[in-house]
Short mmCIF file of C-alpha atoms and ligand atoms in Angstrom, two decimals:
data_model
loop_
_atom_site.label_atom_id
_atom_site.label_comp_id
_atom_site.label_asym_id
_atom_site.label_seq_id
_atom_site.Cartn_x
_atom_site.Cartn_y
_atom_site.Cartn_z
CA UNK A 188 -11.51 3.40 40.91
CA UNK A 189 -11.24 1.46 44.17
CA UNK A 190 -7.94 0.77 45.93
CA UNK A 191 -8.01 -2.82 44.79
CA UNK A 192 -8.70 -1.79 41.15
CA UNK A 193 -5.71 0.49 41.35
CA UNK A 194 -3.59 -2.29 42.80
CA UNK A 195 -4.57 -4.65 39.96
CA UNK A 196 -3.88 -2.00 37.37
CA UNK A 197 -0.40 -1.34 38.77
CA UNK A 198 0.34 -5.05 38.78
CA UNK A 199 -0.78 -5.34 35.13
CA UNK A 200 1.46 -2.39 34.17
CA UNK A 201 4.44 -3.97 35.89
CA UNK A 202 3.82 -7.27 34.13
CA UNK A 203 3.41 -5.56 30.73
CA UNK A 204 6.69 -3.79 31.29
CA UNK A 205 8.46 -7.00 32.13
CA UNK A 206 6.98 -9.09 29.34
CA UNK A 207 6.42 -6.92 26.24
CA UNK A 208 9.55 -6.02 24.22
CA UNK A 209 10.97 -2.57 25.08
CA UNK A 210 10.95 -1.50 21.43
CA UNK A 211 7.30 -2.54 21.06
CA UNK A 212 6.27 -0.55 24.14
CA UNK A 213 8.08 2.46 22.66
CA UNK A 214 6.14 2.23 19.35
CA UNK A 215 2.89 4.00 18.60
CA UNK A 216 0.14 2.09 16.82
CA UNK A 217 -0.72 2.95 13.19
CA UNK A 218 -3.25 5.74 13.51
CA UNK A 219 -6.47 5.65 11.48
CA UNK A 220 -8.55 8.82 11.92
CA UNK A 221 -12.31 8.75 12.47
CA UNK A 222 -13.99 9.40 9.13
CA UNK A 223 -17.75 9.00 9.58
CA UNK A 224 -19.65 11.90 8.05
CA UNK A 225 -16.54 13.06 6.19
CA UNK A 226 -15.78 13.45 2.52
CA UNK A 227 -13.21 10.68 2.81
CA UNK A 228 -10.21 11.35 0.60
CA UNK A 229 -7.41 10.12 2.85
CA UNK A 230 -6.82 6.45 2.12
CA UNK A 231 -6.67 5.91 -1.66
CA UNK A 232 -9.93 4.00 -1.76
CA UNK A 233 -11.92 3.60 -4.96
CA UNK A 234 -15.04 5.78 -4.34
CA UNK A 235 -17.36 3.82 -6.63
CA UNK A 236 -19.58 0.93 -5.66
CA UNK A 237 -20.13 -2.14 -7.82
CA UNK A 238 -23.12 -2.27 -10.24
CA UNK A 239 -26.38 -3.35 -8.57
CA UNK A 240 -26.71 -6.62 -10.50
CA UNK A 241 -23.22 -7.69 -9.49
CA UNK A 242 -23.86 -6.74 -5.88
CA UNK A 243 -27.00 -8.87 -5.85
CA UNK A 244 -25.00 -11.76 -7.23
CA UNK A 245 -22.31 -11.30 -4.57
CA UNK A 246 -25.04 -11.37 -1.92
CA UNK A 247 -26.20 -14.74 -3.18
CA UNK A 248 -22.59 -16.00 -3.22
CA UNK A 249 -22.14 -14.93 0.37
CA UNK A 250 -25.43 -16.56 1.37
CA UNK A 251 -24.32 -19.89 -0.10
CA UNK A 252 -20.73 -19.70 1.12
CA UNK A 253 -19.64 -22.44 3.48
CA UNK A 254 -18.53 -20.15 6.24
CA UNK A 255 -18.67 -23.03 8.69
CA UNK A 256 -15.66 -24.53 6.87
CA UNK A 257 -12.10 -23.29 6.73
CA UNK A 258 -11.15 -21.64 3.44
CA UNK A 259 -9.09 -23.42 0.79
CA UNK A 260 -5.59 -22.75 2.18
CA UNK A 261 -4.17 -22.58 -1.34
CA UNK A 262 -7.06 -20.49 -2.73
CA UNK A 263 -6.82 -22.42 -5.98
CA UNK A 264 -9.91 -21.03 -7.69
CA UNK A 265 -9.00 -17.47 -6.84
CA UNK A 266 -5.38 -17.91 -7.92
CA UNK A 267 -6.47 -19.13 -11.36
CA UNK A 268 -8.59 -16.00 -11.80
CA UNK A 269 -5.78 -13.78 -10.51
CA UNK A 270 -3.27 -15.31 -12.90
CA UNK A 271 -5.38 -14.09 -15.82
CA UNK A 272 -6.48 -10.78 -14.34
CA UNK A 273 -2.99 -9.75 -13.21
CA UNK A 274 -1.23 -11.34 -16.19
CA UNK A 275 1.16 -13.34 -14.03
CA UNK A 276 3.67 -14.88 -16.44
CA UNK A 277 3.70 -18.61 -17.03
CA UNK A 278 6.14 -20.38 -14.73
CA UNK A 279 5.77 -17.77 -11.99
CA UNK A 280 3.98 -18.50 -8.72
CA UNK A 281 1.76 -16.44 -6.42
CA UNK A 282 1.57 -15.92 -2.69
CA UNK A 283 -1.63 -14.37 -1.33
CA UNK A 284 -1.79 -12.16 1.72
CA UNK A 285 -4.41 -10.54 3.91
CA UNK A 286 -3.60 -7.32 2.07
CA UNK A 287 -0.13 -6.65 0.74
CA UNK A 288 0.76 -5.35 4.20
CA UNK A 289 0.75 -8.95 5.35
CA UNK A 290 3.00 -9.96 2.47
CA UNK A 291 5.55 -7.34 3.50
CA UNK A 292 5.47 -8.91 6.96
CA UNK A 293 5.87 -12.47 5.62
CA UNK A 294 8.90 -11.43 3.57
CA UNK A 295 10.45 -9.61 6.52
CA UNK A 296 9.93 -12.54 8.90
CA UNK A 297 11.51 -14.95 6.43
CA UNK A 298 14.57 -12.74 5.84
CA UNK A 299 15.15 -11.45 9.39
CA UNK A 300 18.56 -12.94 10.06
CA UNK A 301 20.11 -11.35 13.17
CA UNK A 302 21.44 -7.91 12.27
CA UNK A 303 19.90 -7.90 8.79
CA UNK A 304 18.72 -4.65 7.23
CA UNK A 305 15.69 -3.83 5.08
CA UNK A 306 16.18 -1.10 2.48
CA UNK A 307 13.49 1.31 1.39
CA UNK A 308 13.22 4.75 -0.14
CA UNK A 309 12.45 7.98 1.70
CA UNK A 310 9.85 9.32 1.66
CA UNK A 311 7.83 6.22 0.85
CA UNK A 312 5.23 3.86 2.26
CA UNK A 313 5.60 3.82 6.06
CA UNK A 314 4.61 0.17 6.39
CA UNK A 315 8.03 -0.95 5.14
CA UNK A 316 9.90 0.56 8.07
CA UNK A 317 7.13 -0.32 10.53
CA UNK A 318 7.19 -4.00 9.58
CA UNK A 319 10.99 -4.03 9.64
CA UNK A 320 10.86 -2.91 13.26
CA UNK A 321 8.18 -5.48 14.18
CA UNK A 322 10.36 -8.24 12.80
CA UNK A 323 13.61 -7.09 14.37
CA UNK A 324 15.19 -5.94 11.10
CA UNK A 325 17.13 -2.71 10.88
CA UNK A 326 15.74 -0.29 8.30
CA UNK A 327 17.62 2.09 6.09
CA UNK A 328 15.73 4.61 3.94
CA UNK A 329 17.58 6.01 0.91
CA UNK A 330 16.56 9.58 0.21
CA UNK A 331 14.87 10.22 -3.12
CA UNK A 332 16.18 13.15 -5.14
CA UNK A 333 14.64 16.63 -4.85
CA UNK A 334 12.01 15.79 -7.45
CA UNK A 335 11.35 12.42 -5.76
CA UNK A 336 13.20 10.32 -8.35
CA UNK A 337 15.31 7.28 -7.47
CA UNK A 338 18.90 8.12 -6.61
CA UNK A 339 20.36 4.96 -8.11
CA UNK A 340 23.94 5.67 -6.98
CA UNK A 341 22.79 6.23 -3.40
CA UNK A 342 20.67 3.05 -3.48
CA UNK A 343 23.54 0.95 -4.79
CA UNK A 344 25.95 2.49 -2.25
CA UNK A 345 23.49 1.66 0.55
CA UNK A 346 23.17 -1.89 -0.77
CA UNK A 347 26.93 -2.33 -0.69
CA UNK A 348 27.07 -0.93 2.80
CA UNK A 349 24.15 -2.77 4.44
CA UNK A 350 23.81 -5.90 2.26
CA UNK A 351 20.01 -5.81 2.62
CA UNK A 352 18.28 -9.13 1.95
CA UNK A 353 15.17 -7.09 1.07
CA UNK A 354 14.69 -3.82 -0.79
CA UNK A 355 11.21 -2.40 -1.32
CA UNK A 356 10.43 0.06 -4.11
CA UNK A 357 6.85 1.33 -4.35
CA UNK A 358 6.23 2.24 -7.97
CA UNK A 359 4.26 4.53 -8.30
CA UNK A 360 5.50 5.78 -4.97
CA UNK A 361 3.28 6.60 -2.00
CA UNK A 362 2.97 9.40 -0.78
CA UNK A 363 4.61 11.27 -3.67
CA UNK A 364 2.52 9.72 -6.46
CA UNK A 365 5.22 9.55 -9.14
CA UNK A 366 6.29 6.55 -11.17
CA UNK A 367 10.03 5.86 -11.08
CA UNK A 368 11.99 5.65 -14.28
CA UNK A 369 11.97 1.99 -15.36
CA UNK A 370 15.64 2.10 -16.34
CA UNK A 371 16.58 3.37 -12.89
CA UNK A 372 14.58 0.54 -11.30
CA UNK A 373 16.26 -1.94 -13.62
CA UNK A 374 19.73 -0.63 -12.71
CA UNK A 375 18.91 -1.17 -9.05
CA UNK A 376 17.62 -4.69 -9.62
CA UNK A 377 20.73 -5.61 -11.63
CA UNK A 378 23.11 -4.23 -9.02
CA UNK A 379 21.13 -5.34 -5.99
CA UNK A 380 22.45 -7.38 -3.16
CA UNK A 381 19.39 -9.37 -2.21
CA UNK A 382 15.78 -9.35 -3.31
CA UNK A 383 14.07 -6.34 -4.84
CA UNK A 384 10.31 -6.16 -4.33
CA UNK A 385 8.48 -3.77 -6.66
CA UNK A 386 5.29 -2.76 -4.87
CA UNK A 387 2.80 -1.99 -7.63
CA UNK A 388 -0.15 -1.08 -5.41
CA UNK A 389 -1.11 1.72 -7.84
CA UNK A 390 -0.75 -0.31 -11.01
CA UNK A 391 -4.37 0.33 -12.16
CA UNK A 392 -3.57 4.03 -12.39
CA UNK A 393 -0.10 3.76 -13.92
CA UNK A 394 -0.57 0.77 -16.20
CA UNK A 395 3.09 -0.08 -16.49
CA UNK A 396 4.58 -3.05 -14.70
CA UNK A 397 7.57 -5.23 -14.04
CA UNK A 398 5.23 -8.25 -13.94
CA UNK A 399 5.98 -9.31 -17.55
CA UNK A 400 9.72 -8.99 -16.82
CA UNK A 401 9.83 -11.29 -13.78
CA UNK A 402 11.71 -13.94 -15.75
CA UNK A 403 14.55 -11.53 -16.58
CA UNK A 404 15.79 -11.12 -13.01
CA UNK A 405 16.40 -13.90 -10.47
CA UNK A 406 16.11 -11.44 -7.56
CA UNK A 407 12.85 -9.69 -8.52
CA UNK A 408 9.41 -10.04 -6.95
CA UNK A 409 6.32 -8.02 -7.92
CA UNK A 410 3.64 -7.19 -5.37
CA UNK A 411 0.08 -6.09 -6.15
CA UNK A 412 -3.00 -5.39 -4.10
CA UNK A 413 -6.70 -5.18 -4.91
CA UNK A 414 -7.20 -2.47 -2.31
CA UNK A 415 -6.67 0.59 -4.48
CA UNK A 416 -8.54 -0.98 -7.40
CA UNK A 417 -11.74 -1.19 -5.39
CA UNK A 418 -11.70 -4.10 -2.94
CA UNK A 419 -9.97 -2.53 0.06
CA UNK A 420 -12.49 -4.04 2.47
CA UNK A 421 -11.73 -7.59 1.37
CA UNK A 422 -7.99 -7.42 2.09
CA UNK A 423 -6.14 -9.22 -0.67
CA UNK A 424 -2.53 -8.76 -1.68
CA UNK A 425 -0.59 -10.79 -4.22
CA UNK A 426 3.11 -11.50 -4.53
CA UNK A 427 4.36 -12.94 -7.82
CA UNK A 428 7.75 -14.44 -8.51
CA UNK A 429 9.81 -17.55 -9.11
CA UNK A 430 8.45 -20.71 -7.47
CA UNK A 431 11.65 -21.12 -5.42
CA UNK A 432 11.04 -17.82 -3.63
CA UNK A 433 7.30 -18.30 -3.20
CA UNK A 434 7.88 -21.81 -1.81
CA UNK A 435 9.96 -20.44 1.05
CA UNK A 436 7.81 -17.40 1.86
CA UNK A 437 4.68 -19.53 1.81
CA UNK A 438 5.98 -21.30 4.93
CA UNK A 439 5.61 -18.04 6.88
CA UNK A 440 1.97 -17.68 5.90
CA UNK A 441 -0.70 -18.76 8.37
CA UNK A 442 -2.73 -21.42 6.55
CA UNK A 443 -6.10 -19.65 6.37
CA UNK A 444 -5.00 -16.04 5.90
CA UNK A 445 -7.39 -15.35 3.00
CA UNK A 446 -10.94 -15.96 4.18
CA UNK A 447 -13.82 -17.72 2.43
CA UNK A 448 -15.72 -14.55 1.52
CA UNK A 449 -12.64 -12.78 0.16
CA UNK A 450 -11.80 -15.77 -2.00
CA UNK A 451 -15.33 -16.09 -3.40
CA UNK A 452 -16.10 -12.43 -3.92
CA UNK A 453 -12.73 -11.49 -5.40
CA UNK A 454 -12.82 -14.40 -7.83
CA UNK A 455 -16.29 -13.37 -8.97
CA UNK A 456 -15.49 -9.67 -9.34
CA UNK A 457 -12.28 -10.32 -11.25
CA UNK A 458 -14.05 -12.62 -13.67
CA UNK A 459 -15.27 -9.37 -15.26
CA UNK A 460 -12.21 -7.21 -14.67
CA UNK A 461 -13.61 -4.46 -16.91
CA UNK A 462 -15.99 -3.39 -14.11
CA UNK A 463 -13.12 -2.25 -11.92
CA UNK A 464 -10.87 -1.17 -14.78
CA UNK A 465 -13.63 1.16 -16.05
CA UNK A 466 -13.79 2.71 -12.57
CA UNK A 467 -10.01 3.11 -12.59
CA UNK A 468 -10.29 4.91 -15.95
CA UNK A 469 -12.80 7.36 -14.45
CA UNK A 470 -10.42 7.96 -11.55
CA UNK A 471 -7.56 8.63 -13.98
CA UNK A 472 -9.73 11.19 -15.80
CA UNK A 473 -10.66 12.88 -12.55
CA UNK A 474 -6.99 12.90 -11.53
CA UNK A 475 -6.16 15.00 -14.58
CA UNK A 476 -8.96 17.42 -13.82
CA UNK A 477 -7.89 17.71 -10.17
CA UNK A 478 -4.23 18.35 -11.02
CA UNK A 479 -5.32 21.14 -13.38
CA UNK A 480 -7.66 22.65 -10.81
CA UNK A 481 -5.04 22.51 -8.04
CA UNK A 482 -2.43 24.06 -10.30
CA UNK A 483 -4.68 27.06 -10.91
CA UNK A 484 -4.94 27.86 -7.19
CA UNK A 485 -2.49 30.54 -6.08
CA UNK A 486 0.27 29.08 -3.89
CA UNK A 487 -0.74 25.45 -4.45
CA UNK A 488 1.71 23.18 -6.23
CA UNK A 489 0.46 19.74 -7.28
CA UNK A 490 3.10 17.09 -7.99
CA UNK A 491 2.81 14.78 -11.00
CA UNK A 492 0.83 11.62 -10.22
CA UNK A 493 0.52 8.18 -11.77
CA UNK A 494 -1.57 7.01 -8.84
CA UNK A 495 -5.13 7.62 -7.57
CA UNK A 496 -4.00 10.44 -5.31
CA UNK A 497 -2.24 13.76 -5.66
CA UNK A 498 0.40 15.20 -3.38
CA UNK A 499 0.48 18.98 -3.30
CA UNK A 500 2.28 21.63 -1.34
CA UNK A 501 0.62 24.70 0.09
CA UNK A 502 1.98 27.30 2.51
CA UNK A 503 0.69 26.64 6.03
CA UNK A 504 -0.32 23.08 5.12
CA UNK A 505 -0.97 22.16 8.75
CA UNK A 506 -3.61 24.90 9.13
CA UNK A 507 -5.08 24.14 5.69
CA UNK A 508 -5.49 20.49 6.68
CA UNK A 509 -7.32 21.55 9.85
CA UNK A 510 -9.59 23.97 7.97
CA UNK A 511 -10.51 21.19 5.56
CA UNK A 512 -11.33 18.93 8.51
CA UNK A 513 -13.55 21.68 9.94
CA UNK A 514 -15.45 21.53 6.64
CA UNK A 515 -15.71 17.72 6.97
CA UNK A 516 -13.16 16.99 4.27
CA UNK A 517 -10.58 14.41 5.36
CA UNK A 518 -7.33 14.20 3.40
CA UNK A 519 -3.85 13.16 4.57
CA UNK A 520 -1.41 15.45 6.29
CA UNK A 521 2.14 14.72 5.23
CA UNK A 522 3.90 17.81 6.52
CA UNK A 523 5.76 16.96 9.69
CA UNK A 524 6.20 13.30 8.78
CA UNK A 525 9.42 13.80 6.79
CA UNK A 526 11.62 16.83 6.03
CA UNK A 527 11.13 16.37 2.27
CA UNK A 528 7.37 16.67 2.75
CA UNK A 529 7.33 20.09 4.38
CA UNK A 530 4.00 21.83 3.65
CA UNK A 531 2.72 18.82 1.73
CA UNK A 532 -0.74 17.26 1.83
CA UNK A 533 -2.13 14.29 -0.07
CA UNK A 534 -5.62 13.97 -1.48
CA UNK A 535 -7.16 10.81 -2.87
CA UNK A 536 -9.04 11.17 -6.15
CA UNK A 537 -12.71 10.56 -5.37
CA UNK A 538 -15.91 10.93 -7.38
CA UNK A 539 -16.35 14.16 -9.36
CA UNK A 540 -18.75 15.35 -6.66
CA UNK A 541 -16.34 14.59 -3.81
CA UNK A 542 -13.47 16.22 -5.67
CA UNK A 543 -15.56 19.36 -6.23
CA UNK A 544 -16.40 19.48 -2.52
CA UNK A 545 -12.70 19.20 -1.73
CA UNK A 546 -11.76 21.96 -4.20
CA UNK A 547 -14.43 24.29 -2.82
CA UNK A 548 -13.33 23.58 0.76
CA UNK A 549 -9.68 24.15 -0.19
CA UNK A 550 -10.50 27.50 -1.79
CA UNK A 551 -12.38 28.48 1.38
CA UNK A 552 -9.47 27.31 3.57
CA UNK A 553 -7.08 29.55 1.61
CA UNK A 554 -9.39 32.55 1.55
C1 PLP B 613 -1.89 1.12 0.15
C2 PLP B 613 -0.57 0.52 -0.10
C3 PLP B 613 -0.31 -0.82 0.19
C4 PLP B 613 -1.21 -1.62 1.11
O1 PLP B 613 -2.10 -2.35 0.51
P1 PLP B 613 -3.01 -3.42 1.23
O2 PLP B 613 -3.04 -4.49 0.21
O3 PLP B 613 -4.31 -2.75 1.44
O4 PLP B 613 -2.39 -3.90 2.51
C5 PLP B 613 0.92 -1.35 -0.15
N1 PLP B 613 1.86 -0.58 -0.72
C6 PLP B 613 1.66 0.70 -0.99
C7 PLP B 613 2.75 1.50 -1.61
C8 PLP B 613 0.45 1.30 -0.67
O5 PLP B 613 0.28 2.61 -0.88
#
């Protein structure tokens, strides 16, 4: 580096410090580990590819797509397909996002009155608290009970204390994998101050939903994503709820947030929803096999799962995670991220072959 390079670099640093928000400079970016060459069981992706004939058809669709034009900002064709595939009730509207992560952000931006607080559960999906911070909302996480159930009294007490305009409940929950009791969720919705968003990212693996009940509660929204079902690379999230809500949140959305290829390909794939639902069924079968296999390993305790991943505890989880990595098996390390997750790891359910590789590597790591 020359003296003048150094001078420029110092001037840039000084400018960054003056211009970028202090809280933003203090944040660390969401970390995605390198996964090439790994048995990749860290991110709840569907491990199966689409059938060859369908892939050929999607190739032709992409070839003919008018990528020189902006996408339909309202994604009308796709929304019609989604309404059927997701069984969005009549009279309810949809908002589409570039993944459901973007929808969380749109909701937060629209509700970020000065001093307002977002409520979430703990431990749960980290994006809720991250987005709250981006948007200048305070965040309060209500601890789940020891077996990771909803503590309805604590949630309602927190609502009375912080008056959150937004409360997010991931159901099934990530990273714990369990489905919350529907009556507990209902109690929270009925007593809520503000909106309750049920994040049903893992719906294909739980197959129970608040979607058909949207009309019962004026303060309920249901969020879905196609990521865990098998289209993670396309980035499409869906928020369903009363038109009055969707009308307001839609103003926060950048007009072309769902691109041409995502609209075309998703609409085509969901026209035959049984392709992806059959893959989800295989994943559910494998999940049962994995939970059994994990439970038979000395010292390993798998938690119940209604999702496409399994959280388990194992003594020395940090070292076990590293030994798996050394064997080119990438899962998710939870221990250290929250006190309730001490010695916990999370593995995504992959193909039978991938799962076997993971189980063999885990046995070797514990040897
Ligand atoms: C994975 C996940 C999402 C994110 O989904 P995208 O649509 O891919 O942005 C949302 N909520 C929960 C609980 C998740 O686990």
